[in-house]
């Protein structure tokens, strides 16, 4: 494993955590790519002058995060890096592509439905107005990452299923001449229902991240309302907080 791993014994930070942080950084930065073998715990412990339990604890913390997996007869293998999404107006497809995650999409629903009260309020249309409903499963490295449900005003753009599976929704909107300007977004968490758990290959009741977003164009028109769920082992949101003067 050609990595420069070091631990500082004078630091108050636990040794296992120092090692885990360095391995996680190597995964995020691509030094350890998906499918890479981490190596033997005994060799790694000897190389760093650590005990086997310390190394095992560091590795287990990354297994718990979903970054590593132990495979019988193979060893400890890198699965993927977690996508850390900044809170800005960008699409999941673009974020995954930027992170080198090889995004793919399966469109499961692409239809016209009457707007519910919630959707109508988000899109500023009358309840019962026809709107486009699109449900997509977003994958990275072939694994499910998120289930995306989007509503758009009918006739806003051509929502061809083939195009939706080939690229991101925001790219299609920009290509149609729609200038995305701002959004209102809320983030939460809840347990996975049976159907959601099956789609995302998680156990029923597993915690999921949720995100609801209404996006507006440069004229102030609501052009999209999204209700999305994410696997927290694969995905997180990042905030930058500033002190108010």
mmCIF file of C-alpha atoms in Angstrom:
data_model
loop_
_atom_site.group_PDB
_atom_site.id
_atom_site.type_symbol
_atom_site.label_atom_id
_atom_site.label_comp_id
_atom_site.label_asym_id
_atom_site.label_seq_id
_atom_site.Cartn_x
_atom_site.Cartn_y
_atom_site.Cartn_z
ATOM 1 C CA UNK A 1 0.000 0.000 0.000
ATOM 2 C CA UNK A 2 2.018 3.016 -1.238
ATOM 3 C CA UNK A 3 0.654 5.506 1.285
ATOM 4 C CA UNK A 4 2.529 7.791 3.627
ATOM 5 C CA UNK A 5 0.804 6.847 6.874
ATOM 6 C CA UNK A 6 2.086 8.234 10.156
ATOM 7 C CA UNK A 7 0.820 8.546 13.699
ATOM 8 C CA UNK A 8 1.786 11.133 16.287
ATOM 9 C CA UNK A 9 2.108 9.485 19.690
ATOM 10 C CA UNK A 10 2.403 12.866 21.422
ATOM 11 C CA UNK A 11 -1.012 13.938 20.090
ATOM 12 C CA UNK A 12 -4.092 13.711 22.338
ATOM 13 C CA UNK A 13 -5.978 12.310 19.305
ATOM 14 C CA UNK A 14 -6.363 8.512 19.685
ATOM 15 C CA UNK A 15 -4.010 6.514 17.490
ATOM 16 C CA UNK A 16 -6.793 4.502 15.853
ATOM 17 C CA UNK A 17 -8.571 7.742 14.920
ATOM 18 C CA UNK A 18 -5.405 9.235 13.409
ATOM 19 C CA UNK A 19 -5.018 6.158 11.224
ATOM 20 C CA UNK A 20 -8.700 6.086 10.285
ATOM 21 C CA UNK A 21 -8.623 9.764 9.259
ATOM 22 C CA UNK A 22 -5.597 9.223 7.011
ATOM 23 C CA UNK A 23 -7.146 6.187 5.360
ATOM 24 C CA UNK A 24 -10.450 8.026 4.843
ATOM 25 C CA UNK A 25 -8.586 10.977 3.276
ATOM 26 C CA UNK A 26 -6.755 8.574 0.953
ATOM 27 C CA UNK A 27 -10.101 7.112 -0.148
ATOM 28 C CA UNK A 28 -11.691 10.532 -0.672
ATOM 29 C CA UNK A 29 -8.715 11.854 -2.652
ATOM 30 C CA UNK A 30 -8.509 8.755 -4.842
ATOM 31 C CA UNK A 31 -5.198 7.404 -3.537
ATOM 32 C CA UNK A 32 -7.183 4.326 -2.524
ATOM 33 C CA UNK A 33 -9.647 3.635 -5.307
ATOM 34 C CA UNK A 34 -12.775 1.423 -5.144
ATOM 35 C CA UNK A 35 -11.726 -2.214 -5.293
ATOM 36 C CA UNK A 36 -8.272 -1.590 -3.788
ATOM 37 C CA UNK A 37 -7.130 -3.995 -1.090
ATOM 38 C CA UNK A 38 -6.076 -2.315 2.120
ATOM 39 C CA UNK A 39 -3.538 -4.910 3.071
ATOM 40 C CA UNK A 40 -2.889 -7.170 6.018
ATOM 41 C CA UNK A 41 -3.690 -5.824 9.511
ATOM 42 C CA UNK A 42 -0.565 -7.473 10.938
ATOM 43 C CA UNK A 43 1.708 -5.857 8.334
ATOM 44 C CA UNK A 44 0.056 -2.460 8.773
ATOM 45 C CA UNK A 45 0.390 -2.682 12.562
ATOM 46 C CA UNK A 46 4.064 -3.621 12.313
ATOM 47 C CA UNK A 47 4.771 -0.870 9.798
ATOM 48 C CA UNK A 48 3.279 1.830 12.049
ATOM 49 C CA UNK A 49 4.363 0.324 15.351
ATOM 50 C CA UNK A 50 0.761 -0.078 16.460
ATOM 51 C CA UNK A 51 -1.067 -2.926 18.123
ATOM 52 C CA UNK A 52 -3.380 -5.091 16.054
ATOM 53 C CA UNK A 53 -6.455 -4.026 18.081
ATOM 54 C CA UNK A 54 -5.656 -0.367 17.308
ATOM 55 C CA UNK A 55 -5.409 -1.051 13.579
ATOM 56 C CA UNK A 56 -8.521 -3.236 13.715
ATOM 57 C CA UNK A 57 -10.449 -0.433 15.449
ATOM 58 C CA UNK A 58 -9.396 2.076 12.769
ATOM 59 C CA UNK A 59 -10.462 -0.252 9.978
ATOM 60 C CA UNK A 60 -13.743 -1.127 11.683
ATOM 61 C CA UNK A 61 -14.649 2.561 11.963
ATOM 62 C CA UNK A 62 -14.348 2.840 8.182
ATOM 63 C CA UNK A 63 -16.278 -0.398 7.683
ATOM 64 C CA UNK A 64 -19.043 1.126 9.821
ATOM 65 C CA UNK A 65 -19.021 4.219 7.578
ATOM 66 C CA UNK A 66 -19.399 2.031 4.508
ATOM 67 C CA UNK A 67 -16.002 2.965 3.064
ATOM 68 C CA UNK A 68 -14.410 -0.458 3.542
ATOM 69 C CA UNK A 69 -15.726 -3.999 3.473
ATOM 70 C CA UNK A 70 -14.198 -7.218 4.780
ATOM 71 C CA UNK A 71 -14.480 -10.059 2.266
ATOM 72 C CA UNK A 72 -13.705 -13.637 3.260
ATOM 73 C CA UNK A 73 -10.739 -14.957 1.300
ATOM 74 C CA UNK A 74 -10.033 -11.516 -0.187
ATOM 75 C CA UNK A 75 -9.262 -9.148 2.673
ATOM 76 C CA UNK A 76 -10.288 -5.606 3.462
ATOM 77 C CA UNK A 77 -11.358 -3.794 0.313
ATOM 78 C CA UNK A 78 -12.207 -0.185 -0.488
ATOM 79 C CA UNK A 79 -15.859 0.147 -1.471
ATOM 80 C CA UNK A 80 -16.256 3.816 -2.254
ATOM 81 C CA UNK A 81 -15.804 7.290 -0.849
ATOM 82 C CA UNK A 82 -18.679 9.174 0.704
ATOM 83 C CA UNK A 83 -19.932 12.062 -1.401
ATOM 84 C CA UNK A 84 -19.883 15.283 0.604
ATOM 85 C CA UNK A 85 -22.233 17.698 -1.068
ATOM 86 C CA UNK A 86 -21.855 21.426 -0.433
ATOM 87 C CA UNK A 87 -25.046 23.345 0.195
ATOM 88 C CA UNK A 88 -25.231 25.161 -3.099
ATOM 89 C CA UNK A 89 -27.524 25.025 -6.104
ATOM 90 C CA UNK A 90 -26.039 22.047 -7.918
ATOM 91 C CA UNK A 91 -27.375 18.700 -9.078
ATOM 92 C CA UNK A 92 -26.499 15.348 -7.559
ATOM 93 C CA UNK A 93 -25.397 14.147 -11.003
ATOM 94 C CA UNK A 94 -22.869 16.984 -11.323
ATOM 95 C CA UNK A 95 -21.632 16.486 -7.759
ATOM 96 C CA UNK A 96 -21.093 12.760 -8.293
ATOM 97 C CA UNK A 97 -19.308 13.344 -11.573
ATOM 98 C CA UNK A 98 -17.047 15.965 -9.969
ATOM 99 C CA UNK A 99 -16.208 13.485 -7.210
ATOM 100 C CA UNK A 100 -15.272 10.807 -9.777
ATOM 101 C CA UNK A 101 -18.165 8.586 -8.680
ATOM 102 C CA UNK A 102 -19.346 7.463 -12.160
ATOM 103 C CA UNK A 103 -23.052 8.361 -11.786
ATOM 104 C CA UNK A 104 -25.777 6.338 -13.459
ATOM 105 C CA UNK A 105 -29.548 6.776 -13.454
ATOM 106 C CA UNK A 106 -32.558 4.483 -13.717
ATOM 107 C CA UNK A 107 -35.845 6.251 -14.465
ATOM 108 C CA UNK A 108 -38.638 4.333 -12.711
ATOM 109 C CA UNK A 109 -41.507 6.788 -13.217
ATOM 110 C CA UNK A 110 -41.975 9.488 -15.860
ATOM 111 C CA UNK A 111 -45.578 10.607 -16.040
ATOM 112 C CA UNK A 112 -48.130 13.410 -15.709
ATOM 113 C CA UNK A 113 -50.094 13.655 -12.442
ATOM 114 C CA UNK A 114 -52.462 16.159 -10.805
ATOM 115 C CA UNK A 115 -50.556 18.323 -8.325
ATOM 116 C CA UNK A 116 -51.168 17.523 -4.667
ATOM 117 C CA UNK A 117 -51.613 20.388 -2.233
ATOM 118 C CA UNK A 118 -47.933 20.165 -1.237
ATOM 119 C CA UNK A 119 -46.646 20.126 -4.820
ATOM 120 C CA UNK A 120 -49.063 22.854 -5.902
ATOM 121 C CA UNK A 121 -47.862 25.122 -3.101
ATOM 122 C CA UNK A 122 -44.213 24.497 -3.984
ATOM 123 C CA UNK A 123 -44.701 25.172 -7.712
ATOM 124 C CA UNK A 124 -47.198 28.032 -7.195
ATOM 125 C CA UNK A 125 -49.921 26.347 -9.238
ATOM 126 C CA UNK A 126 -53.510 25.426 -8.422
ATOM 127 C CA UNK A 127 -54.086 22.090 -6.711
ATOM 128 C CA UNK A 128 -54.964 19.472 -9.314
ATOM 129 C CA UNK A 129 -52.991 21.194 -12.088
ATOM 130 C CA UNK A 130 -51.170 18.697 -14.293
ATOM 131 C CA UNK A 131 -47.458 18.474 -13.467
ATOM 132 C CA UNK A 132 -44.644 16.153 -14.525
ATOM 133 C CA UNK A 133 -43.558 13.557 -11.964
ATOM 134 C CA UNK A 134 -40.203 11.838 -12.397
ATOM 135 C CA UNK A 135 -38.791 9.196 -10.068
ATOM 136 C CA UNK A 136 -35.169 8.167 -10.519
ATOM 137 C CA UNK A 137 -32.734 5.852 -8.787
ATOM 138 C CA UNK A 138 -29.267 7.431 -8.790
ATOM 139 C CA UNK A 139 -26.303 5.066 -8.588
ATOM 140 C CA UNK A 140 -22.573 5.542 -8.120
ATOM 141 C CA UNK A 141 -20.097 2.786 -9.009
ATOM 142 C CA UNK A 142 -23.155 0.624 -9.657
ATOM 143 C CA UNK A 143 -24.538 0.973 -6.115
ATOM 144 C CA UNK A 144 -27.782 2.793 -5.229
ATOM 145 C CA UNK A 145 -27.117 6.126 -3.570
ATOM 146 C CA UNK A 146 -30.337 8.137 -3.728
ATOM 147 C CA UNK A 147 -33.968 7.956 -4.763
ATOM 148 C CA UNK A 148 -35.074 11.196 -6.402
ATOM 149 C CA UNK A 149 -38.678 12.321 -6.912
ATOM 150 C CA UNK A 150 -39.110 15.547 -8.891
ATOM 151 C CA UNK A 151 -42.127 17.561 -9.978
ATOM 152 C CA UNK A 152 -41.959 20.121 -12.784
ATOM 153 C CA UNK A 153 -44.577 22.343 -14.432
ATOM 154 C CA UNK A 154 -46.085 20.547 -17.408
ATOM 155 C CA UNK A 155 -44.593 21.687 -20.707
ATOM 156 C CA UNK A 156 -41.502 23.236 -19.134
ATOM 157 C CA UNK A 157 -39.097 21.006 -21.063
ATOM 158 C CA UNK A 158 -38.871 17.660 -22.845
ATOM 159 C CA UNK A 159 -38.440 15.029 -20.131
ATOM 160 C CA UNK A 160 -37.450 12.165 -22.399
ATOM 161 C CA UNK A 161 -36.615 9.067 -20.339
ATOM 162 C CA UNK A 162 -33.509 8.288 -22.362
ATOM 163 C CA UNK A 163 -32.126 11.782 -21.820
ATOM 164 C CA UNK A 164 -32.940 11.639 -18.110
ATOM 165 C CA UNK A 165 -30.933 8.433 -17.813
ATOM 166 C CA UNK A 166 -28.012 9.889 -19.756
ATOM 167 C CA UNK A 167 -27.503 13.097 -17.786
ATOM 168 C CA UNK A 168 -28.729 15.225 -14.889
ATOM 169 C CA UNK A 169 -32.034 17.082 -14.680
ATOM 170 C CA UNK A 170 -30.393 20.468 -14.156
ATOM 171 C CA UNK A 171 -28.275 19.971 -17.271
ATOM 172 C CA UNK A 172 -31.428 19.328 -19.274
ATOM 173 C CA UNK A 173 -33.002 22.451 -17.835
ATOM 174 C CA UNK A 174 -29.992 24.593 -18.667
ATOM 175 C CA UNK A 175 -29.887 23.119 -22.179
ATOM 176 C CA UNK A 176 -33.536 24.174 -22.586
ATOM 177 C CA UNK A 177 -32.586 27.776 -21.816
ATOM 178 C CA UNK A 178 -33.753 27.787 -18.202
ATOM 179 C CA UNK A 179 -31.479 29.860 -15.954
ATOM 180 C CA UNK A 180 -31.460 28.401 -12.454
ATOM 181 C CA UNK A 181 -31.104 31.172 -9.916
ATOM 182 C CA UNK A 182 -32.006 30.131 -6.369
ATOM 183 C CA UNK A 183 -33.674 27.487 -4.246
ATOM 184 C CA UNK A 184 -35.315 26.870 -0.892
ATOM 185 C CA UNK A 185 -34.185 23.637 0.724
ATOM 186 C CA UNK A 186 -34.801 21.661 3.896
ATOM 187 C CA UNK A 187 -32.799 18.670 5.144
ATOM 188 C CA UNK A 188 -33.935 16.006 7.567
ATOM 189 C CA UNK A 189 -33.793 12.309 8.405
ATOM 190 C CA UNK A 190 -36.202 9.405 8.920
ATOM 191 C CA UNK A 191 -36.409 5.643 8.827
ATOM 192 C CA UNK A 192 -36.699 3.820 5.505
ATOM 193 C CA UNK A 193 -40.101 2.443 4.534
ATOM 194 C CA UNK A 194 -40.139 -1.067 3.054
ATOM 195 C CA UNK A 195 -40.197 0.068 -0.598
ATOM 196 C CA UNK A 196 -37.489 2.682 -0.012
ATOM 197 C CA UNK A 197 -35.286 0.177 1.783
ATOM 198 C CA UNK A 198 -35.591 -2.256 -1.113
ATOM 199 C CA UNK A 199 -34.690 0.397 -3.708
ATOM 200 C CA UNK A 200 -31.640 1.556 -1.767
ATOM 201 C CA UNK A 201 -30.568 -1.928 -0.574
ATOM 202 C CA UNK A 202 -30.884 -0.903 3.072
ATOM 203 C CA UNK A 203 -32.758 -2.716 5.852
ATOM 204 C CA UNK A 204 -36.283 -1.523 6.566
ATOM 205 C CA UNK A 205 -36.192 1.229 9.174
ATOM 206 C CA UNK A 206 -32.578 2.176 8.362
ATOM 207 C CA UNK A 207 -31.870 5.909 8.742
ATOM 208 C CA UNK A 208 -32.091 7.938 5.550
ATOM 209 C CA UNK A 209 -31.185 11.541 4.809
ATOM 210 C CA UNK A 210 -34.030 13.550 3.276
ATOM 211 C CA UNK A 211 -33.921 16.697 1.213
ATOM 212 C CA UNK A 212 -36.752 18.817 -0.173
ATOM 213 C CA UNK A 213 -35.973 21.619 -2.575
ATOM 214 C CA UNK A 214 -37.923 24.144 -4.632
ATOM 215 C CA UNK A 215 -35.825 25.691 -7.390
ATOM 216 C CA UNK A 216 -36.505 29.037 -9.058
ATOM 217 C CA UNK A 217 -35.296 30.534 -12.338
ATOM 218 C CA UNK A 218 -34.006 34.072 -12.838
ATOM 219 C CA UNK A 219 -37.560 35.406 -13.218
ATOM 220 C CA UNK A 220 -38.624 34.025 -9.829
ATOM 221 C CA UNK A 221 -40.701 31.206 -11.359
ATOM 222 C CA UNK A 222 -40.685 27.857 -9.531
ATOM 223 C CA UNK A 223 -39.339 25.359 -12.058
ATOM 224 C CA UNK A 224 -38.807 22.233 -9.954
ATOM 225 C CA UNK A 225 -39.775 20.674 -6.644
ATOM 226 C CA UNK A 226 -37.718 17.729 -5.435
ATOM 227 C CA UNK A 227 -38.287 15.242 -2.620
ATOM 228 C CA UNK A 228 -35.158 13.112 -2.306
ATOM 229 C CA UNK A 229 -33.817 10.410 0.012
ATOM 230 C CA UNK A 230 -30.157 9.430 0.417
ATOM 231 C CA UNK A 231 -28.137 6.636 2.005
ATOM 232 C CA UNK A 232 -26.163 8.357 4.798
ATOM 233 C CA UNK A 233 -23.326 5.834 4.482
ATOM 234 C CA UNK A 234 -22.741 7.137 0.959
ATOM 235 C CA UNK A 235 -23.744 10.758 1.220
ATOM 236 C CA UNK A 236 -23.606 13.826 3.455
ATOM 237 C CA UNK A 237 -24.269 17.549 3.274
ATOM 238 C CA UNK A 238 -21.599 20.091 4.195
ATOM 239 C CA UNK A 239 -22.347 23.491 5.743
ATOM 240 C CA UNK A 240 -20.191 26.569 6.015
ATOM 241 C CA UNK A 241 -21.246 28.647 9.024
ATOM 242 C CA UNK A 242 -20.312 32.281 9.513
ATOM 243 C CA UNK A 243 -20.494 34.372 12.643
ATOM 244 C CA UNK A 244 -23.053 37.137 12.267
ATOM 245 C CA UNK A 245 -21.455 40.492 13.061
#
